[in-house]
PDB file of C-alpha atoms in Angstrom:
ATOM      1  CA  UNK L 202     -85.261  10.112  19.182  1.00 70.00           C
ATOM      2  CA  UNK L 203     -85.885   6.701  20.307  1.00 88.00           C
ATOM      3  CA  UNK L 204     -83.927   4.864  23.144  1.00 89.00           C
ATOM      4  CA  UNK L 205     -82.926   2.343  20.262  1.00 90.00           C
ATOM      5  CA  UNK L 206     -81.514   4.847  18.317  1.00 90.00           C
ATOM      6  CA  UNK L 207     -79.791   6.614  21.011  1.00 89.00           C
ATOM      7  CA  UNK L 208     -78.354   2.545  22.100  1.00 89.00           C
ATOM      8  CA  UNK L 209     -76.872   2.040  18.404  1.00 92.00           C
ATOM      9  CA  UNK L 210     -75.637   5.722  18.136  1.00 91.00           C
ATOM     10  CA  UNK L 211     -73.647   5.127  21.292  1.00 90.00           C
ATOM     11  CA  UNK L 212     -72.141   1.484  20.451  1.00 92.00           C
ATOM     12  CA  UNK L 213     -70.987   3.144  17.436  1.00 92.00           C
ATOM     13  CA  UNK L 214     -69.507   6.229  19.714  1.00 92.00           C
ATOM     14  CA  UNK L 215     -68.002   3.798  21.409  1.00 92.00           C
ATOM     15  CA  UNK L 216     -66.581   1.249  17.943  1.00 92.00           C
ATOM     16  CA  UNK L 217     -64.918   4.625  17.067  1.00 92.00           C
ATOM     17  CA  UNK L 218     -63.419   5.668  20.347  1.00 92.00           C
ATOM     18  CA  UNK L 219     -62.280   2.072  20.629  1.00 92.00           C
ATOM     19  CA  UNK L 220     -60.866   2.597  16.848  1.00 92.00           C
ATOM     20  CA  UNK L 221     -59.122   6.096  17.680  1.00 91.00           C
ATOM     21  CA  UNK L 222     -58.041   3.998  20.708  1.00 90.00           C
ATOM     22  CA  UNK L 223     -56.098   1.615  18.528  1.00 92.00           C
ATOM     23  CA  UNK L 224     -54.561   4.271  16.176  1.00 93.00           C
ATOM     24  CA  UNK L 225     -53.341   6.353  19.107  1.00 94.00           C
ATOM     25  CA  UNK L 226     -51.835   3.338  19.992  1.00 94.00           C
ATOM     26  CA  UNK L 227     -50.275   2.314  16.271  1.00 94.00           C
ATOM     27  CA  UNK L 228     -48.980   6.116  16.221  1.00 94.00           C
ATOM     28  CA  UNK L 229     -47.284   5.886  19.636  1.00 94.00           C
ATOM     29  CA  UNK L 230     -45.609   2.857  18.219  1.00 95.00           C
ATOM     30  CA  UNK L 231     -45.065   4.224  15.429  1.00 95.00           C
ATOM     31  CA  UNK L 232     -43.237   7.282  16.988  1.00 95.00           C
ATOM     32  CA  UNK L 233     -41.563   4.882  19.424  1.00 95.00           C
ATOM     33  CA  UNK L 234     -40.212   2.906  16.091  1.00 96.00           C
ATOM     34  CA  UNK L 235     -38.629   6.307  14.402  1.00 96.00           C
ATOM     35  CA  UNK L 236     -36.941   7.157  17.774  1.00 95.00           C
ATOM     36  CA  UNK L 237     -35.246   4.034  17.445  1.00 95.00           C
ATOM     37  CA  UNK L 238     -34.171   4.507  14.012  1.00 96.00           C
ATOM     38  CA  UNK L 239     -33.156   7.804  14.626  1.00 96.00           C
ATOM     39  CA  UNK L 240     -30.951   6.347  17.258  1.00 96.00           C
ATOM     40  CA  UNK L 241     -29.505   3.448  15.085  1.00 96.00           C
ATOM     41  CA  UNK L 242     -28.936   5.894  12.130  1.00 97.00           C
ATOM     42  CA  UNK L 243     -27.042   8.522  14.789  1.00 96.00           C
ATOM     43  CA  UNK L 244     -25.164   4.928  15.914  1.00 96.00           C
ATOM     44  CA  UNK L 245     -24.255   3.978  12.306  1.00 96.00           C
ATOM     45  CA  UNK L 246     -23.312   7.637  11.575  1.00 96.00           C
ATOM     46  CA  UNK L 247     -20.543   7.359  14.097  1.00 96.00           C
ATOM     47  CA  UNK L 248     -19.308   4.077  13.068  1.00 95.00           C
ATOM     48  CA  UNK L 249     -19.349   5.137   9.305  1.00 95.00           C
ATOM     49  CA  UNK L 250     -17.005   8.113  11.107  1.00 94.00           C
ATOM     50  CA  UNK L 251     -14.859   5.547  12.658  1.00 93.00           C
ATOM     51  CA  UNK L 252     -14.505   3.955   9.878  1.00 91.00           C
ATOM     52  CA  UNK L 253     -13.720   7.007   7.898  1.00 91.00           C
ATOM     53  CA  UNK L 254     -10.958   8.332  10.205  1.00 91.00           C
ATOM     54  CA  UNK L 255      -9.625   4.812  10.387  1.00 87.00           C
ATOM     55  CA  UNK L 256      -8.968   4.592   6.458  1.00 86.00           C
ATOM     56  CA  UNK L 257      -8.011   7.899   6.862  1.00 85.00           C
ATOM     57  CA  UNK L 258      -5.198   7.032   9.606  1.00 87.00           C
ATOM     58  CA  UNK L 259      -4.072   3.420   9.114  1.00 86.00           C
ATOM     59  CA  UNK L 260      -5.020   2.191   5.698  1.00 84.00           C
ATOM     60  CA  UNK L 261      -4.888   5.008   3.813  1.00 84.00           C
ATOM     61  CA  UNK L 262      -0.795   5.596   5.232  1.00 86.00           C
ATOM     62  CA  UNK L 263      -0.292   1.508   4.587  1.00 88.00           C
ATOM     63  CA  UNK L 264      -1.325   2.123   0.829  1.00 88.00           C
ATOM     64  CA  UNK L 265       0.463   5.198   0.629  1.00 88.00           C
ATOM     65  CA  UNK L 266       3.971   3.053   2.263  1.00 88.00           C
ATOM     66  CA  UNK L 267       2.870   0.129  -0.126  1.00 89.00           C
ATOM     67  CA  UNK L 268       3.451   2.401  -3.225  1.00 91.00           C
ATOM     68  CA  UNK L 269       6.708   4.076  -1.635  1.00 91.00           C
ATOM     69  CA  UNK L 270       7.982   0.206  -1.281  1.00 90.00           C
ATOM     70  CA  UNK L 271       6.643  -0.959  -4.988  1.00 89.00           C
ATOM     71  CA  UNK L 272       8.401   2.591  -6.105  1.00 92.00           C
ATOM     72  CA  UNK L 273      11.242   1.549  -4.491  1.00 92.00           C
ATOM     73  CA  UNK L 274      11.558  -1.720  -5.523  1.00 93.00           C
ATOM     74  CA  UNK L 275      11.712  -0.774  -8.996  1.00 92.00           C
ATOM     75  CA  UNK L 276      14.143   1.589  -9.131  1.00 93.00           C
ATOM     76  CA  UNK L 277      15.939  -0.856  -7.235  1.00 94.00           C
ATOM     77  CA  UNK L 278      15.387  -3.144 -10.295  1.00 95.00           C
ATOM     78  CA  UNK L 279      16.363  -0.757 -12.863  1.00 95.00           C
ATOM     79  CA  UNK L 280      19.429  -0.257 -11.050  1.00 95.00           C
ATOM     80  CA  UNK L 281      20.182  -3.570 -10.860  1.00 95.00           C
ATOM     81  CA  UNK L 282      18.845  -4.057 -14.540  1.00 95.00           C
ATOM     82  CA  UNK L 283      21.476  -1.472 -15.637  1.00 96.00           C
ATOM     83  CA  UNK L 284      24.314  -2.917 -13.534  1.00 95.00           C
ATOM     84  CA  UNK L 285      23.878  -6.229 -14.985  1.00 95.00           C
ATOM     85  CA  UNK L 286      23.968  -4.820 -18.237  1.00 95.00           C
ATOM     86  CA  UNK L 287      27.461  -3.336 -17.914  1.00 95.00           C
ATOM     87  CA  UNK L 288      28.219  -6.322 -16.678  1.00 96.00           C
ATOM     88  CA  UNK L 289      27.314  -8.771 -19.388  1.00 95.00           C
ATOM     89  CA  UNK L 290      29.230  -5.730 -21.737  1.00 94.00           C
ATOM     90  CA  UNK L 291      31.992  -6.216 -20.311  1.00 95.00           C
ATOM     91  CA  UNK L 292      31.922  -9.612 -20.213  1.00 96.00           C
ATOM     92  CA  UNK L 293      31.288  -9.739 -23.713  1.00 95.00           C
ATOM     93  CA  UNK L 294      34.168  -7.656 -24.601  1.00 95.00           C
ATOM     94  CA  UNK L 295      36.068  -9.824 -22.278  1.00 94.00           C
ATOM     95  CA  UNK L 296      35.063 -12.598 -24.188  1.00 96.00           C
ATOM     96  CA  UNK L 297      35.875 -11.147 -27.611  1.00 95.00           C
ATOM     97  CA  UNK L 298      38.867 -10.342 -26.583  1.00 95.00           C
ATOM     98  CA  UNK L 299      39.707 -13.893 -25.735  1.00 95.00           C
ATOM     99  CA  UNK L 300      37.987 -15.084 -28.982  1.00 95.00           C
ATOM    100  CA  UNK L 301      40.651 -12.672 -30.840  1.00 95.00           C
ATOM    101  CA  UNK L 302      43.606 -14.127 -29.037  1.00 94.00           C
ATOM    102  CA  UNK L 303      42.310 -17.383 -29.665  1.00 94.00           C
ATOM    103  CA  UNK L 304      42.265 -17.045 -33.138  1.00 93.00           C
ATOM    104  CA  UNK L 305      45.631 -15.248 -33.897  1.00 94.00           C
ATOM    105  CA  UNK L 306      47.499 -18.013 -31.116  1.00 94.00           C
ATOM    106  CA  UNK L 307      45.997 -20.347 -33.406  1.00 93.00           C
ATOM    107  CA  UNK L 308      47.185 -18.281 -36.740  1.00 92.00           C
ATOM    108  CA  UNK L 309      50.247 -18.568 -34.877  1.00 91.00           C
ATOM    109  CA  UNK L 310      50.895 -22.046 -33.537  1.00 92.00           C
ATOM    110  CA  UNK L 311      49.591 -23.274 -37.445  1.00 90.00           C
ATOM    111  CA  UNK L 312      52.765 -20.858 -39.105  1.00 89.00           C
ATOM    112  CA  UNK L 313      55.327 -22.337 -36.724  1.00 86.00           C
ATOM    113  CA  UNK L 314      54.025 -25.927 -37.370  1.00 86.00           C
ATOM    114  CA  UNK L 315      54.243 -25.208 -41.307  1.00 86.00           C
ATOM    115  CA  UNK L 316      57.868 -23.368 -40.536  1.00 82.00           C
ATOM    116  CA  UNK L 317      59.119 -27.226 -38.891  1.00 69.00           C
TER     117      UNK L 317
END
């Protein structure tokens, strides 16, 4: 082989070890760049935890006392509902009543005026 040959066969050694140089390099960041996710995923796994025991523990029991209270409310309603109801029954009889007495005072007072 000639010395020329021998020159151009070792620049190109030398391209590709310079190329393998550079892709060592890219995978070492790239294996650099998947520890790092691996660490953020591990750090959003334990705040989706957090999270999760936090619904679990606070909201969760406030939606739970939130529907005890609307529950509450409306039987309180009802209650009240039926209540008023006897109420306004009574007051209607009341009122009939009244209505009754009205009319036979009236009968009444009109047979003593045409007895004068």
């Amino acid at each position: 082989m000639s010395e020329q040959m021998l020159l151009q066969i070792l620049e190109e050694l030398k391209l590709l070890n310079h190329k393998v140089g550079s892709l060592e390099h890219k995978v070492d960041n790239l294996e650099l760049r998947q520890k790092e996710m691996k660490s953020d995923i591990a750090e959003l796994k334990k705040g989706q935890l957090r999270l999760e025991t936090r619904m679990e523990n606070e909201v969760i029991e406030k939606i739970r006392g939130l529907s005890d209270g609307y529950s509450l409310r409306g039987d309180q309603i009802e209650n009240l509902l039926k209540h008023l109801n006897e109420r306004f029954d009574i007051i209607s009889h009341d009122i009939n009543y009244l209505k009754r007495n009205a009319a036979r005072q009236e009968a009444e007072i009109c047979e003593l005026k045409k007895v004068k």
